[in-house]
Amino acid sequence: MPRSQNKVASHRRRKRILARAKGYWGSRSKVLTVAKHHLDKAGQHAYRDRRLKKREFRQLWIARINAAARLHGTTYSRLIAALNKKEVGINRRVLADLAARSPEAFAEVVKYATA
Protein backbone atom coordinates (compact mmCIF):
# COMPACT_ATOMS: atom_id res chain seq x y z
CA MET A 1 0.00 0.00 0.00
CA PRO A 2 1.45 3.41 -0.93
CA ARG A 3 2.38 5.91 1.75
CA SER A 4 -0.04 8.81 2.30
CA GLN A 5 1.66 12.20 2.26
CA ASN A 6 -1.22 14.69 2.69
CA LYS A 7 0.59 16.93 0.25
CA VAL A 8 -2.02 19.68 -0.13
CA ALA A 9 -2.49 20.34 3.59
CA SER A 10 1.22 20.19 4.43
CA HIS A 11 2.06 22.51 1.54
CA ARG A 12 -0.59 25.02 2.70
CA ARG A 13 0.72 24.84 6.26
CA ARG A 14 4.30 25.56 5.17
CA LYS A 15 3.13 28.33 2.87
CA ARG A 16 1.14 29.97 5.69
CA ILE A 17 4.13 29.89 8.04
CA LEU A 18 6.50 31.36 5.44
CA ALA A 19 3.93 34.02 4.53
CA ARG A 20 3.79 35.13 8.17
CA ALA A 21 7.61 35.28 8.25
CA LYS A 22 7.76 37.50 5.16
CA GLY A 23 10.08 40.43 5.75
CA TYR A 24 12.27 38.61 8.25
CA TRP A 25 16.00 38.71 7.55
CA GLY A 26 17.81 35.89 5.75
CA SER A 27 16.87 32.30 6.51
CA ARG A 28 14.28 33.48 9.02
CA SER A 29 11.97 34.12 6.08
CA LYS A 30 13.15 31.26 3.82
CA VAL A 31 13.75 28.11 5.89
CA LEU A 32 10.66 26.55 7.43
CA THR A 33 12.10 25.38 10.76
CA VAL A 34 13.96 28.65 11.35
CA ALA A 35 10.87 30.67 10.41
CA LYS A 36 8.77 28.62 12.85
CA HIS A 37 11.13 29.37 15.73
CA HIS A 38 11.22 33.07 14.98
CA LEU A 39 7.45 33.29 14.60
CA ASP A 40 7.07 31.64 18.02
CA LYS A 41 9.47 34.16 19.52
CA ALA A 42 7.69 37.05 17.79
CA GLY A 43 4.40 35.83 19.26
CA GLN A 44 5.92 35.76 22.74
CA HIS A 45 7.16 39.34 22.35
CA ALA A 46 3.77 40.47 21.02
CA TYR A 47 1.95 38.87 23.95
CA ARG A 48 4.29 40.42 26.51
CA ASP A 49 4.32 43.84 24.87
CA ARG A 50 0.54 44.12 24.67
CA ARG A 51 0.64 44.17 28.46
CA LEU A 52 3.72 46.42 28.70
CA LYS A 53 2.04 48.94 26.40
CA LYS A 54 -0.74 49.49 28.94
CA ARG A 55 1.82 49.98 31.71
CA GLU A 56 3.88 52.46 29.68
CA PHE A 57 0.88 54.54 28.65
CA ARG A 58 -0.32 54.78 32.26
CA GLN A 59 3.15 56.04 33.28
CA LEU A 60 3.04 58.63 30.49
CA TRP A 61 -0.42 59.85 31.54
CA ILE A 62 0.65 60.15 35.17
CA ALA A 63 3.76 62.15 34.19
CA ARG A 64 1.67 64.53 32.07
CA ILE A 65 -0.96 65.01 34.77
CA ASN A 66 1.72 65.62 37.40
CA ALA A 67 3.48 68.23 35.25
CA ALA A 68 0.22 70.06 34.57
CA ALA A 69 -0.93 69.80 38.19
CA ARG A 70 2.31 71.35 39.43
CA LEU A 71 1.64 74.37 37.21
CA HIS A 72 -1.55 74.86 39.23
CA GLY A 73 0.10 74.55 42.64
CA THR A 74 -0.71 70.93 43.47
CA THR A 75 0.77 67.49 42.84
CA TYR A 76 -0.49 64.42 41.03
CA SER A 77 -1.25 62.48 44.20
CA ARG A 78 -3.10 65.39 45.85
CA LEU A 79 -5.10 66.00 42.68
CA ILE A 80 -6.14 62.35 42.30
CA ALA A 81 -7.04 62.16 45.99
CA ALA A 82 -9.14 65.33 45.68
CA LEU A 83 -10.90 64.02 42.54
CA ASN A 84 -11.69 60.73 44.31
CA LYS A 85 -12.99 62.59 47.35
CA LYS A 86 -15.30 64.69 45.14
CA GLU A 87 -16.26 61.46 43.26
CA VAL A 88 -15.22 62.82 39.87
CA GLY A 89 -15.10 59.93 37.41
CA ILE A 90 -12.43 61.21 35.03
CA ASN A 91 -9.78 58.63 34.23
CA ARG A 92 -6.07 59.32 33.80
CA ARG A 93 -6.18 59.10 30.02
CA VAL A 94 -8.78 61.86 29.77
CA LEU A 95 -7.02 63.99 32.39
CA ALA A 96 -3.71 63.71 30.52
CA ASP A 97 -5.45 64.62 27.27
CA LEU A 98 -7.06 67.66 28.90
CA ALA A 99 -3.70 68.70 30.36
CA ALA A 100 -2.01 68.51 26.96
CA ARG A 101 -4.72 69.80 24.61
CA SER A 102 -6.86 72.19 26.65
CA PRO A 103 -5.09 73.60 29.69
CA GLU A 104 -8.07 75.86 30.53
CA ALA A 105 -10.36 72.87 30.98
CA PHE A 106 -7.70 71.12 33.07
CA ALA A 107 -7.41 74.25 35.22
CA GLU A 108 -11.18 74.13 35.82
CA VAL A 109 -10.95 70.49 36.88
CA VAL A 110 -8.10 71.29 39.29
CA LYS A 111 -10.00 74.30 40.66
CA TYR A 112 -13.13 72.19 41.22
CA ALA A 113 -11.20 69.33 42.87
CA THR A 114 -9.10 71.47 45.21
CA ALA A 115 -11.87 73.91 46.17
Tab-separated table of C-alpha atoms in Angstrom:
chain	number	residue	atom	x	y	z
A	1	MET	CA	0.000	0.000	0.000
A	2	PRO	CA	1.451	3.411	-0.933
A	3	ARG	CA	2.378	5.910	1.750
A	4	SER	CA	-0.037	8.815	2.301
A	5	GLN	CA	1.657	12.204	2.258
A	6	ASN	CA	-1.221	14.693	2.688
A	7	LYS	CA	0.588	16.932	0.247
A	8	VAL	CA	-2.025	19.681	-0.129
A	9	ALA	CA	-2.487	20.340	3.591
A	10	SER	CA	1.216	20.191	4.431
A	11	HIS	CA	2.056	22.514	1.536
A	12	ARG	CA	-0.593	25.021	2.703
A	13	ARG	CA	0.717	24.836	6.260
A	14	ARG	CA	4.301	25.558	5.172
A	15	LYS	CA	3.134	28.331	2.866
A	16	ARG	CA	1.139	29.969	5.686
A	17	ILE	CA	4.131	29.891	8.042
A	18	LEU	CA	6.500	31.355	5.444
A	19	ALA	CA	3.932	34.025	4.525
A	20	ARG	CA	3.791	35.131	8.174
A	21	ALA	CA	7.612	35.283	8.246
A	22	LYS	CA	7.761	37.501	5.164
A	23	GLY	CA	10.078	40.432	5.747
A	24	TYR	CA	12.268	38.613	8.251
A	25	TRP	CA	15.997	38.712	7.551
A	26	GLY	CA	17.811	35.887	5.749
A	27	SER	CA	16.866	32.298	6.511
A	28	ARG	CA	14.282	33.483	9.023
A	29	SER	CA	11.974	34.116	6.077
A	30	LYS	CA	13.146	31.259	3.822
A	31	VAL	CA	13.748	28.107	5.894
A	32	LEU	CA	10.657	26.548	7.431
A	33	THR	CA	12.105	25.378	10.759
A	34	VAL	CA	13.965	28.651	11.346
A	35	ALA	CA	10.868	30.671	10.406
A	36	LYS	CA	8.765	28.617	12.848
A	37	HIS	CA	11.125	29.369	15.735
A	38	HIS	CA	11.220	33.074	14.984
A	39	LEU	CA	7.445	33.287	14.601
A	40	ASP	CA	7.068	31.641	18.016
A	41	LYS	CA	9.474	34.161	19.517
A	42	ALA	CA	7.686	37.047	17.786
A	43	GLY	CA	4.404	35.826	19.261
A	44	GLN	CA	5.925	35.762	22.739
A	45	HIS	CA	7.159	39.340	22.352
A	46	ALA	CA	3.774	40.473	21.016
A	47	TYR	CA	1.949	38.865	23.952
A	48	ARG	CA	4.290	40.422	26.512
A	49	ASP	CA	4.324	43.839	24.868
A	50	ARG	CA	0.544	44.119	24.667
A	51	ARG	CA	0.636	44.170	28.456
A	52	LEU	CA	3.716	46.418	28.703
A	53	LYS	CA	2.039	48.936	26.399
A	54	LYS	CA	-0.744	49.489	28.939
A	55	ARG	CA	1.822	49.983	31.714
A	56	GLU	CA	3.876	52.463	29.684
A	57	PHE	CA	0.881	54.543	28.653
A	58	ARG	CA	-0.323	54.776	32.260
A	59	GLN	CA	3.146	56.037	33.280
A	60	LEU	CA	3.036	58.627	30.492
A	61	TRP	CA	-0.423	59.848	31.537
A	62	ILE	CA	0.648	60.150	35.167
A	63	ALA	CA	3.759	62.147	34.193
A	64	ARG	CA	1.672	64.535	32.072
A	65	ILE	CA	-0.960	65.013	34.772
A	66	ASN	CA	1.719	65.620	37.401
A	67	ALA	CA	3.483	68.226	35.250
A	68	ALA	CA	0.222	70.062	34.571
A	69	ALA	CA	-0.934	69.797	38.188
A	70	ARG	CA	2.308	71.346	39.433
A	71	LEU	CA	1.643	74.375	37.211
A	72	HIS	CA	-1.550	74.858	39.232
A	73	GLY	CA	0.095	74.550	42.642
A	74	THR	CA	-0.709	70.931	43.471
A	75	THR	CA	0.766	67.494	42.840
A	76	TYR	CA	-0.490	64.424	41.027
A	77	SER	CA	-1.250	62.483	44.199
A	78	ARG	CA	-3.100	65.392	45.848
A	79	LEU	CA	-5.099	66.005	42.676
A	80	ILE	CA	-6.144	62.346	42.296
A	81	ALA	CA	-7.041	62.162	45.994
A	82	ALA	CA	-9.144	65.328	45.676
A	83	LEU	CA	-10.903	64.015	42.545
A	84	ASN	CA	-11.689	60.732	44.308
A	85	LYS	CA	-12.985	62.591	47.348
A	86	LYS	CA	-15.300	64.686	45.144
A	87	GLU	CA	-16.256	61.461	43.262
A	88	VAL	CA	-15.217	62.816	39.866
A	89	GLY	CA	-15.095	59.929	37.414
A	90	ILE	CA	-12.431	61.214	35.027
A	91	ASN	CA	-9.779	58.632	34.228
A	92	ARG	CA	-6.068	59.325	33.798
A	93	ARG	CA	-6.176	59.101	30.024
A	94	VAL	CA	-8.784	61.858	29.771
A	95	LEU	CA	-7.016	63.987	32.393
A	96	ALA	CA	-3.713	63.713	30.520
A	97	ASP	CA	-5.446	64.615	27.269
A	98	LEU	CA	-7.060	67.656	28.903
A	99	ALA	CA	-3.696	68.701	30.356
A	100	ALA	CA	-2.012	68.508	26.957
A	101	ARG	CA	-4.718	69.803	24.610
A	102	SER	CA	-6.858	72.194	26.654
A	103	PRO	CA	-5.085	73.604	29.692
A	104	GLU	CA	-8.068	75.863	30.532
A	105	ALA	CA	-10.356	72.869	30.978
A	106	PHE	CA	-7.705	71.117	33.073
A	107	ALA	CA	-7.408	74.254	35.221
A	108	GLU	CA	-11.176	74.127	35.818
A	109	VAL	CA	-10.946	70.492	36.879
A	110	VAL	CA	-8.099	71.294	39.294
A	111	LYS	CA	-9.999	74.297	40.658
A	112	TYR	CA	-13.134	72.186	41.224
A	113	ALA	CA	-11.199	69.334	42.867
A	114	THR	CA	-9.104	71.467	45.207
A	115	ALA	CA	-11.872	73.907	46.173
